[in-house]
């Protein structure tokens, strides 16, 4: 299988919008949040109707770190914004041209950009978190845990002061079908002969040693320094692309390390929100809004 074929196999669709943009009072603005190597990194910002200030999320698409862009989550982002959350859906640099840690640094940069510009979009910088789908879940989780890691902080938006409101600390983090343990997912793909996934993992991480070092559950088991904002980990029980205990193990490790984390397993549900039924999507949106508003139920 070629690398291009692997991309098409893993990322064959976009989550389309169920309603015309702005039909629910949502305003959508495109912006450049970072100029990277003469390549602008853009974002779509979805602002709910009303004055705010609203909670906010940096939303990161899936695509196995090799595909996807700010448009990939359009319908999902609109649904999130309809609940009263500002959504910043971002582009990230993609492998193989830009391997780890490039995309993690992009999430770090986007978080600081959004917090700095929060007032312009009716957002609350102190209630700004991360929301990621599949490989994007990995990116937001690692960025949240290592928000001040020099490897991810070197790229700064122009003229952005590092104040308490413009660091990359996240107030909460939510993952949907998140590749939370890339080493375990890589091992599963190798066992199942899934060449597309193994190719994409190697394109981004280059080697298993990096998958182990930059691995959220293993960071916790090694007792390394990590920020632990309140977290929700959503996963489908019939997800063929993840070990079935990924979310549960990560949530347990999160709690053991002193954080508040909860895994939600949806029965008979596949990979990523584009395959979820309305019931699961509605439940996820309700829990996300509850968390973003400042509470995490047991």
PDB file of N, CA and C in Angstrom, residues 108-201:
ATOM      1  N   UNK A 108      -0.456  23.835  20.707  1.00  0.00           N
ATOM      2  CA  UNK A 108       0.020  24.743  21.754  1.00  0.00           C
ATOM      3  C   UNK A 108      -0.124  26.192  21.303  1.00  0.00           C
ATOM      4  N   UNK A 109       0.302  26.461  20.080  1.00  0.00           N
ATOM      5  CA  UNK A 109       0.241  27.818  19.540  1.00  0.00           C
ATOM      6  C   UNK A 109      -1.201  28.287  19.396  1.00  0.00           C
ATOM      7  N   UNK A 110      -2.069  27.413  18.887  1.00  0.00           N
ATOM      8  CA  UNK A 110      -3.474  27.773  18.703  1.00  0.00           C
ATOM      9  C   UNK A 110      -4.152  28.076  20.033  1.00  0.00           C
ATOM     10  N   UNK A 111      -3.803  27.325  21.065  1.00  0.00           N
ATOM     11  CA  UNK A 111      -4.388  27.563  22.384  1.00  0.00           C
ATOM     12  C   UNK A 111      -4.014  28.945  22.899  1.00  0.00           C
ATOM     13  N   UNK A 112      -2.751  29.309  22.753  1.00  0.00           N
ATOM     14  CA  UNK A 112      -2.319  30.638  23.194  1.00  0.00           C
ATOM     15  C   UNK A 112      -2.954  31.733  22.349  1.00  0.00           C
ATOM     16  N   UNK A 113      -3.085  31.487  21.060  1.00  0.00           N
ATOM     17  CA  UNK A 113      -3.706  32.478  20.179  1.00  0.00           C
ATOM     18  C   UNK A 113      -5.152  32.712  20.590  1.00  0.00           C
ATOM     19  N   UNK A 114      -5.897  31.642  20.822  1.00  0.00           N
ATOM     20  CA  UNK A 114      -7.307  31.776  21.170  1.00  0.00           C
ATOM     21  C   UNK A 114      -7.479  32.471  22.515  1.00  0.00           C
ATOM     22  N   UNK A 115      -6.666  32.130  23.491  1.00  0.00           N
ATOM     23  CA  UNK A 115      -6.788  32.773  24.796  1.00  0.00           C
ATOM     24  C   UNK A 115      -6.451  34.259  24.714  1.00  0.00           C
ATOM     25  N   UNK A 116      -5.464  34.592  23.885  1.00  0.00           N
ATOM     26  CA  UNK A 116      -5.080  35.995  23.730  1.00  0.00           C
ATOM     27  C   UNK A 116      -6.167  36.797  23.028  1.00  0.00           C
ATOM     28  N   UNK A 117      -6.859  36.178  22.065  1.00  0.00           N
ATOM     29  CA  UNK A 117      -7.891  36.870  21.284  1.00  0.00           C
ATOM     30  C   UNK A 117      -9.300  36.555  21.788  1.00  0.00           C
ATOM     31  N   UNK A 118      -9.415  36.024  22.983  1.00  0.00           N
ATOM     32  CA  UNK A 118     -10.704  35.552  23.483  1.00  0.00           C
ATOM     33  C   UNK A 118     -11.790  36.618  23.436  1.00  0.00           C
ATOM     34  N   UNK A 119     -11.473  37.829  23.847  1.00  0.00           N
ATOM     35  CA  UNK A 119     -12.489  38.880  23.914  1.00  0.00           C
ATOM     36  C   UNK A 119     -13.101  39.177  22.551  1.00  0.00           C
ATOM     37  N   UNK A 120     -12.319  39.019  21.492  1.00  0.00           N
ATOM     38  CA  UNK A 120     -12.818  39.301  20.141  1.00  0.00           C
ATOM     39  C   UNK A 120     -13.914  38.327  19.718  1.00  0.00           C
ATOM     40  N   UNK A 121     -13.927  37.140  20.314  1.00  0.00           N
ATOM     41  CA  UNK A 121     -14.874  36.103  19.900  1.00  0.00           C
ATOM     42  C   UNK A 121     -15.840  35.716  21.020  1.00  0.00           C
ATOM     43  N   UNK A 122     -15.899  36.538  22.062  1.00  0.00           N
ATOM     44  CA  UNK A 122     -16.817  36.263  23.157  1.00  0.00           C
ATOM     45  C   UNK A 122     -16.431  35.062  23.987  1.00  0.00           C
ATOM     46  N   UNK A 123     -15.147  34.719  24.004  1.00  0.00           N
ATOM     47  CA  UNK A 123     -14.677  33.534  24.723  1.00  0.00           C
ATOM     48  C   UNK A 123     -14.074  33.910  26.070  1.00  0.00           C
ATOM     49  N   UNK A 124     -14.080  32.954  26.966  1.00  0.00           N
ATOM     50  CA  UNK A 124     -13.476  33.119  28.290  1.00  0.00           C
ATOM     51  C   UNK A 124     -12.113  32.426  28.275  1.00  0.00           C
ATOM     52  N   UNK A 125     -11.021  33.156  28.383  1.00  0.00           N
ATOM     53  CA  UNK A 125      -9.701  32.515  28.320  1.00  0.00           C
ATOM     54  C   UNK A 125      -9.440  31.545  29.458  1.00  0.00           C
ATOM     55  N   UNK A 126     -10.130  31.731  30.577  1.00  0.00           N
ATOM     56  CA  UNK A 126      -9.930  30.834  31.712  1.00  0.00           C
ATOM     57  C   UNK A 126     -10.782  29.572  31.619  1.00  0.00           C
ATOM     58  N   UNK A 127     -11.657  29.515  30.627  1.00  0.00           N
ATOM     59  CA  UNK A 127     -12.453  28.303  30.365  1.00  0.00           C
ATOM     60  C   UNK A 127     -12.202  27.829  28.938  1.00  0.00           C
ATOM     61  N   UNK A 128     -10.952  27.816  28.547  1.00  0.00           N
ATOM     62  CA  UNK A 128     -10.557  27.377  27.210  1.00  0.00           C
ATOM     63  C   UNK A 128      -9.877  26.021  27.310  1.00  0.00           C
ATOM     64  N   UNK A 129     -10.391  25.063  26.553  1.00  0.00           N
ATOM     65  CA  UNK A 129      -9.868  23.707  26.612  1.00  0.00           C
ATOM     66  C   UNK A 129      -9.581  23.144  25.241  1.00  0.00           C
ATOM     67  N   UNK A 130      -9.402  21.837  25.194  1.00  0.00           N
ATOM     68  CA  UNK A 130      -9.087  21.152  23.949  1.00  0.00           C
ATOM     69  C   UNK A 130     -10.110  20.076  23.644  1.00  0.00           C
ATOM     70  N   UNK A 131     -10.412  19.905  22.361  1.00  0.00           N
ATOM     71  CA  UNK A 131     -11.356  18.898  21.885  1.00  0.00           C
ATOM     72  C   UNK A 131     -10.742  18.241  20.659  1.00  0.00           C
ATOM     73  N   UNK A 132     -10.504  16.939  20.716  1.00  0.00           N
ATOM     74  CA  UNK A 132      -9.831  16.275  19.607  1.00  0.00           C
ATOM     75  C   UNK A 132     -10.502  14.979  19.210  1.00  0.00           C
ATOM     76  N   UNK A 133     -10.458  14.692  17.919  1.00  0.00           N
ATOM     77  CA  UNK A 133     -11.050  13.487  17.362  1.00  0.00           C
ATOM     78  C   UNK A 133      -9.939  12.579  16.848  1.00  0.00           C
ATOM     79  N   UNK A 134      -9.943  11.318  17.276  1.00  0.00           N
ATOM     80  CA  UNK A 134      -8.985  10.316  16.816  1.00  0.00           C
ATOM     81  C   UNK A 134      -7.550  10.796  17.063  1.00  0.00           C
ATOM     82  N   UNK A 135      -6.748  10.945  16.017  1.00  0.00           N
ATOM     83  CA  UNK A 135      -5.376  11.431  16.213  1.00  0.00           C
ATOM     84  C   UNK A 135      -5.357  12.835  16.792  1.00  0.00           C
ATOM     85  N   UNK A 136      -6.404  13.621  16.519  1.00  0.00           N
ATOM     86  CA  UNK A 136      -6.513  14.944  17.121  1.00  0.00           C
ATOM     87  C   UNK A 136      -6.708  14.875  18.622  1.00  0.00           C
ATOM     88  N   UNK A 137      -7.341  13.795  19.098  1.00  0.00           N
ATOM     89  CA  UNK A 137      -7.461  13.595  20.536  1.00  0.00           C
ATOM     90  C   UNK A 137      -6.110  13.417  21.195  1.00  0.00           C
ATOM     91  N   UNK A 138      -5.238  12.693  20.524  1.00  0.00           N
ATOM     92  CA  UNK A 138      -3.863  12.551  21.022  1.00  0.00           C
ATOM     93  C   UNK A 138      -3.183  13.910  21.109  1.00  0.00           C
ATOM     94  N   UNK A 139      -3.340  14.726  20.076  1.00  0.00           N
ATOM     95  CA  UNK A 139      -2.644  16.018  20.036  1.00  0.00           C
ATOM     96  C   UNK A 139      -3.110  16.943  21.151  1.00  0.00           C
ATOM     97  N   UNK A 140      -4.431  17.025  21.384  1.00  0.00           N
ATOM     98  CA  UNK A 140      -4.901  17.931  22.435  1.00  0.00           C
ATOM     99  C   UNK A 140      -4.528  17.401  23.815  1.00  0.00           C
ATOM    100  N   UNK A 141      -4.543  16.074  23.985  1.00  0.00           N
ATOM    101  CA  UNK A 141      -4.214  15.528  25.298  1.00  0.00           C
ATOM    102  C   UNK A 141      -2.747  15.763  25.638  1.00  0.00           C
ATOM    103  N   UNK A 142      -1.858  15.484  24.700  1.00  0.00           N
ATOM    104  CA  UNK A 142      -0.435  15.693  24.970  1.00  0.00           C
ATOM    105  C   UNK A 142      -0.131  17.173  25.149  1.00  0.00           C
ATOM    106  N   UNK A 143      -0.772  18.026  24.359  1.00  0.00           N
ATOM    107  CA  UNK A 143      -0.565  19.467  24.510  1.00  0.00           C
ATOM    108  C   UNK A 143      -1.042  19.944  25.877  1.00  0.00           C
ATOM    109  N   UNK A 144      -2.167  19.397  26.348  1.00  0.00           N
ATOM    110  CA  UNK A 144      -2.669  19.773  27.671  1.00  0.00           C
ATOM    111  C   UNK A 144      -1.711  19.334  28.771  1.00  0.00           C
ATOM    112  N   UNK A 145      -1.187  18.133  28.661  1.00  0.00           N
ATOM    113  CA  UNK A 145      -0.305  17.597  29.698  1.00  0.00           C
ATOM    114  C   UNK A 145       1.036  18.322  29.745  1.00  0.00           C
ATOM    115  N   UNK A 146       1.543  18.705  28.578  1.00  0.00           N
ATOM    116  CA  UNK A 146       2.867  19.329  28.492  1.00  0.00           C
ATOM    117  C   UNK A 146       2.746  20.746  27.925  1.00  0.00           C
ATOM    118  N   UNK A 147       1.845  21.527  28.485  1.00  0.00           N
ATOM    119  CA  UNK A 147       1.553  22.842  27.906  1.00  0.00           C
ATOM    120  C   UNK A 147       2.742  23.793  27.936  1.00  0.00           C
ATOM    121  N   UNK A 148       3.682  23.551  28.858  1.00  0.00           N
ATOM    122  CA  UNK A 148       4.848  24.433  28.957  1.00  0.00           C
ATOM    123  C   UNK A 148       6.141  23.731  28.541  1.00  0.00           C
ATOM    124  N   UNK A 149       6.035  22.624  27.841  1.00  0.00           N
ATOM    125  CA  UNK A 149       7.217  21.903  27.365  1.00  0.00           C
ATOM    126  C   UNK A 149       7.912  22.723  26.283  1.00  0.00           C
ATOM    127  N   UNK A 150       9.202  22.996  26.417  1.00  0.00           N
ATOM    128  CA  UNK A 150       9.904  23.830  25.425  1.00  0.00           C
ATOM    129  C   UNK A 150       9.816  23.299  24.003  1.00  0.00           C
ATOM    130  N   UNK A 151       9.670  21.985  23.829  1.00  0.00           N
ATOM    131  CA  UNK A 151       9.576  21.426  22.477  1.00  0.00           C
ATOM    132  C   UNK A 151       8.317  21.880  21.755  1.00  0.00           C
ATOM    133  N   UNK A 152       7.293  22.230  22.523  1.00  0.00           N
ATOM    134  CA  UNK A 152       6.016  22.606  21.930  1.00  0.00           C
ATOM    135  C   UNK A 152       5.753  24.105  22.003  1.00  0.00           C
ATOM    136  N   UNK A 153       6.557  24.826  22.755  1.00  0.00           N
ATOM    137  CA  UNK A 153       6.309  26.255  22.995  1.00  0.00           C
ATOM    138  C   UNK A 153       7.174  27.183  22.160  1.00  0.00           C
ATOM    139  N   UNK A 154       8.104  26.657  21.399  1.00  0.00           N
ATOM    140  CA  UNK A 154       9.065  27.515  20.711  1.00  0.00           C
ATOM    141  C   UNK A 154       8.419  28.378  19.640  1.00  0.00           C
ATOM    142  N   UNK A 155       7.373  27.856  18.999  1.00  0.00           N
ATOM    143  CA  UNK A 155       6.699  28.624  17.953  1.00  0.00           C
ATOM    144  C   UNK A 155       5.638  29.505  18.596  1.00  0.00           C
ATOM    145  N   UNK A 156       5.809  30.811  18.503  1.00  0.00           N
ATOM    146  CA  UNK A 156       4.891  31.734  19.161  1.00  0.00           C
ATOM    147  C   UNK A 156       4.190  32.610  18.127  1.00  0.00           C
ATOM    148  N   UNK A 157       2.910  32.852  18.317  1.00  0.00           N
ATOM    149  CA  UNK A 157       2.245  33.844  17.478  1.00  0.00           C
ATOM    150  C   UNK A 157       2.925  35.197  17.640  1.00  0.00           C
ATOM    151  N   UNK A 158       2.928  35.971  16.591  1.00  0.00           N
ATOM    152  CA  UNK A 158       3.633  37.256  16.609  1.00  0.00           C
ATOM    153  C   UNK A 158       3.095  38.161  17.711  1.00  0.00           C
ATOM    154  N   UNK A 159       4.026  38.767  18.460  1.00  0.00           N
ATOM    155  CA  UNK A 159       3.694  39.771  19.472  1.00  0.00           C
ATOM    156  C   UNK A 159       2.715  39.258  20.526  1.00  0.00           C
ATOM    157  N   UNK A 160       2.837  38.000  20.861  1.00  0.00           N
ATOM    158  CA  UNK A 160       1.941  37.427  21.856  1.00  0.00           C
ATOM    159  C   UNK A 160       2.648  37.355  23.200  1.00  0.00           C
ATOM    160  N   UNK A 161       2.242  38.156  24.187  1.00  0.00           N
ATOM    161  CA  UNK A 161       2.907  38.112  25.488  1.00  0.00           C
ATOM    162  C   UNK A 161       2.532  36.853  26.253  1.00  0.00           C
ATOM    163  N   UNK A 162       3.478  36.295  26.962  1.00  0.00           N
ATOM    164  CA  UNK A 162       3.213  35.119  27.778  1.00  0.00           C
ATOM    165  C   UNK A 162       2.743  35.559  29.164  1.00  0.00           C
ATOM    166  N   UNK A 163       1.469  35.894  29.255  1.00  0.00           N
ATOM    167  CA  UNK A 163       0.864  36.253  30.533  1.00  0.00           C
ATOM    168  C   UNK A 163       0.052  35.071  31.024  1.00  0.00           C
ATOM    169  N   UNK A 164      -0.576  35.249  32.172  1.00  0.00           N
ATOM    170  CA  UNK A 164      -1.373  34.163  32.739  1.00  0.00           C
ATOM    171  C   UNK A 164      -2.522  33.763  31.820  1.00  0.00           C
ATOM    172  N   UNK A 165      -2.974  34.700  30.990  1.00  0.00           N
ATOM    173  CA  UNK A 165      -4.106  34.412  30.122  1.00  0.00           C
ATOM    174  C   UNK A 165      -3.680  33.947  28.740  1.00  0.00           C
ATOM    175  N   UNK A 166      -2.405  33.951  28.459  1.00  0.00           N
ATOM    176  CA  UNK A 166      -1.984  33.575  27.117  1.00  0.00           C
ATOM    177  C   UNK A 166      -0.936  32.465  27.113  1.00  0.00           C
ATOM    178  N   UNK A 167      -0.879  31.680  28.189  1.00  0.00           N
ATOM    179  CA  UNK A 167      -0.093  30.462  28.096  1.00  0.00           C
ATOM    180  C   UNK A 167      -0.974  29.390  27.452  1.00  0.00           C
ATOM    181  N   UNK A 168      -0.443  28.199  27.286  1.00  0.00           N
ATOM    182  CA  UNK A 168      -1.176  27.142  26.586  1.00  0.00           C
ATOM    183  C   UNK A 168      -1.875  26.176  27.539  1.00  0.00           C
ATOM    184  N   UNK A 169      -1.989  26.554  28.806  1.00  0.00           N
ATOM    185  CA  UNK A 169      -2.680  25.684  29.760  1.00  0.00           C
ATOM    186  C   UNK A 169      -4.146  25.549  29.369  1.00  0.00           C
ATOM    187  N   UNK A 170      -4.650  24.334  29.387  1.00  0.00           N
ATOM    188  CA  UNK A 170      -6.046  24.076  29.054  1.00  0.00           C
ATOM    189  C   UNK A 170      -6.858  23.888  30.323  1.00  0.00           C
ATOM    190  N   UNK A 171      -8.082  24.429  30.317  1.00  0.00           N
ATOM    191  CA  UNK A 171      -8.957  24.303  31.470  1.00  0.00           C
ATOM    192  C   UNK A 171      -9.609  22.927  31.539  1.00  0.00           C
ATOM    193  N   UNK A 172      -9.685  22.243  30.412  1.00  0.00           N
ATOM    194  CA  UNK A 172     -10.270  20.902  30.340  1.00  0.00           C
ATOM    195  C   UNK A 172      -9.852  20.294  29.011  1.00  0.00           C
ATOM    196  N   UNK A 173     -10.049  18.993  28.881  1.00  0.00           N
ATOM    197  CA  UNK A 173      -9.708  18.322  27.625  1.00  0.00           C
ATOM    198  C   UNK A 173     -10.709  17.196  27.375  1.00  0.00           C
ATOM    199  N   UNK A 174     -11.117  17.061  26.108  1.00  0.00           N
ATOM    200  CA  UNK A 174     -12.094  16.049  25.705  1.00  0.00           C
ATOM    201  C   UNK A 174     -11.583  15.359  24.446  1.00  0.00           C
ATOM    202  N   UNK A 175     -11.602  14.029  24.461  1.00  0.00           N
ATOM    203  CA  UNK A 175     -11.186  13.274  23.284  1.00  0.00           C
ATOM    204  C   UNK A 175     -12.313  12.347  22.844  1.00  0.00           C
ATOM    205  N   UNK A 176     -12.490  12.234  21.537  1.00  0.00           N
ATOM    206  CA  UNK A 176     -13.484  11.348  20.942  1.00  0.00           C
ATOM    207  C   UNK A 176     -12.753  10.318  20.081  1.00  0.00           C
ATOM    208  N   UNK A 177     -12.824   9.058  20.465  1.00  0.00           N
ATOM    209  CA  UNK A 177     -12.072   8.001  19.771  1.00  0.00           C
ATOM    210  C   UNK A 177     -10.592   8.349  19.720  1.00  0.00           C
ATOM    211  N   UNK A 178     -10.088   8.911  20.778  1.00  0.00           N
ATOM    212  CA  UNK A 178      -8.720   9.413  20.793  1.00  0.00           C
ATOM    213  C   UNK A 178      -7.667   8.317  20.739  1.00  0.00           C
ATOM    214  N   UNK A 179      -6.624   8.565  19.956  1.00  0.00           N
ATOM    215  CA  UNK A 179      -5.471   7.656  19.916  1.00  0.00           C
ATOM    216  C   UNK A 179      -4.582   8.028  21.101  1.00  0.00           C
ATOM    217  N   UNK A 180      -5.032   7.671  22.283  1.00  0.00           N
ATOM    218  CA  UNK A 180      -4.410   8.157  23.511  1.00  0.00           C
ATOM    219  C   UNK A 180      -3.103   7.441  23.820  1.00  0.00           C
ATOM    220  N   UNK A 181      -3.001   6.200  23.374  1.00  0.00           N
ATOM    221  CA  UNK A 181      -1.779   5.413  23.545  1.00  0.00           C
ATOM    222  C   UNK A 181      -1.300   4.990  22.157  1.00  0.00           C
ATOM    223  N   UNK A 182      -0.488   5.813  21.505  1.00  0.00           N
ATOM    224  CA  UNK A 182      -0.098   5.506  20.124  1.00  0.00           C
ATOM    225  C   UNK A 182       0.708   4.219  19.992  1.00  0.00           C
ATOM    226  N   UNK A 183       1.454   3.854  21.027  1.00  0.00           N
ATOM    227  CA  UNK A 183       2.239   2.623  20.949  1.00  0.00           C
ATOM    228  C   UNK A 183       1.321   1.402  20.948  1.00  0.00           C
ATOM    229  N   UNK A 184       0.282   1.422  21.783  1.00  0.00           N
ATOM    230  CA  UNK A 184      -0.674   0.313  21.823  1.00  0.00           C
ATOM    231  C   UNK A 184      -1.466   0.234  20.522  1.00  0.00           C
ATOM    232  N   UNK A 185      -1.831   1.379  19.963  1.00  0.00           N
ATOM    233  CA  UNK A 185      -2.563   1.370  18.694  1.00  0.00           C
ATOM    234  C   UNK A 185      -1.676   0.846  17.570  1.00  0.00           C
ATOM    235  N   UNK A 186      -0.402   1.225  17.582  1.00  0.00           N
ATOM    236  CA  UNK A 186       0.547   0.738  16.584  1.00  0.00           C
ATOM    237  C   UNK A 186       0.695  -0.782  16.687  1.00  0.00           C
ATOM    238  N   UNK A 187       0.800  -1.291  17.906  1.00  0.00           N
ATOM    239  CA  UNK A 187       0.926  -2.738  18.109  1.00  0.00           C
ATOM    240  C   UNK A 187      -0.321  -3.471  17.621  1.00  0.00           C
ATOM    241  N   UNK A 188      -1.500  -2.896  17.880  1.00  0.00           N
ATOM    242  CA  UNK A 188      -2.747  -3.501  17.408  1.00  0.00           C
ATOM    243  C   UNK A 188      -2.798  -3.533  15.886  1.00  0.00           C
ATOM    244  N   UNK A 189      -2.384  -2.432  15.262  1.00  0.00           N
ATOM    245  CA  UNK A 189      -2.391  -2.371  13.803  1.00  0.00           C
ATOM    246  C   UNK A 189      -1.426  -3.389  13.202  1.00  0.00           C
ATOM    247  N   UNK A 190      -0.258  -3.530  13.812  1.00  0.00           N
ATOM    248  CA  UNK A 190       0.695  -4.532  13.329  1.00  0.00           C
ATOM    249  C   UNK A 190       0.130  -5.944  13.486  1.00  0.00           C
ATOM    250  N   UNK A 191      -0.509  -6.213  14.604  1.00  0.00           N
ATOM    251  CA  UNK A 191      -1.093  -7.531  14.852  1.00  0.00           C
ATOM    252  C   UNK A 191      -2.179  -7.846  13.833  1.00  0.00           C
ATOM    253  N   UNK A 192      -2.982  -6.831  13.483  1.00  0.00           N
ATOM    254  CA  UNK A 192      -4.098  -7.028  12.557  1.00  0.00           C
ATOM    255  C   UNK A 192      -3.700  -6.868  11.100  1.00  0.00           C
ATOM    256  N   UNK A 193      -2.437  -6.563  10.846  1.00  0.00           N
ATOM    257  CA  UNK A 193      -1.991  -6.362   9.477  1.00  0.00           C
ATOM    258  C   UNK A 193      -2.553  -5.113   8.832  1.00  0.00           C
ATOM    259  N   UNK A 194      -2.833  -4.084   9.640  1.00  0.00           N
ATOM    260  CA  UNK A 194      -3.385  -2.830   9.117  1.00  0.00           C
ATOM    261  C   UNK A 194      -2.230  -1.933   8.685  1.00  0.00           C
ATOM    262  N   UNK A 195      -1.842  -2.088   7.432  1.00  0.00           N
ATOM    263  CA  UNK A 195      -0.678  -1.373   6.934  1.00  0.00           C
ATOM    264  C   UNK A 195      -0.909   0.130   6.883  1.00  0.00           C
ATOM    265  N   UNK A 196      -2.151   0.551   6.614  1.00  0.00           N
ATOM    266  CA  UNK A 196      -2.434   1.983   6.526  1.00  0.00           C
ATOM    267  C   UNK A 196      -2.099   2.688   7.835  1.00  0.00           C
ATOM    268  N   UNK A 197      -2.544   2.108   8.948  1.00  0.00           N
ATOM    269  CA  UNK A 197      -2.284   2.729  10.249  1.00  0.00           C
ATOM    270  C   UNK A 197      -0.802   2.687  10.590  1.00  0.00           C
ATOM    271  N   UNK A 198      -0.146   1.568  10.352  1.00  0.00           N
ATOM    272  CA  UNK A 198       1.278   1.501  10.692  1.00  0.00           C
ATOM    273  C   UNK A 198       2.096   2.481   9.861  1.00  0.00           C
ATOM    274  N   UNK A 199       1.741   2.663   8.599  1.00  0.00           N
ATOM    275  CA  UNK A 199       2.449   3.638   7.765  1.00  0.00           C
ATOM    276  C   UNK A 199       2.294   5.049   8.319  1.00  0.00           C
ATOM    277  N   UNK A 200       1.077   5.386   8.736  1.00  0.00           N
ATOM    278  CA  UNK A 200       0.834   6.741   9.240  1.00  0.00           C
ATOM    279  C   UNK A 200       1.530   6.974  10.576  1.00  0.00           C
ATOM    280  N   UNK A 201       1.541   5.965  11.428  1.00  0.00           N
ATOM    281  CA  UNK A 201       2.270   6.093  12.693  1.00  0.00           C
ATOM    282  C   UNK A 201       3.752   6.331  12.444  1.00  0.00           C
TER     283      UNK A 201
END
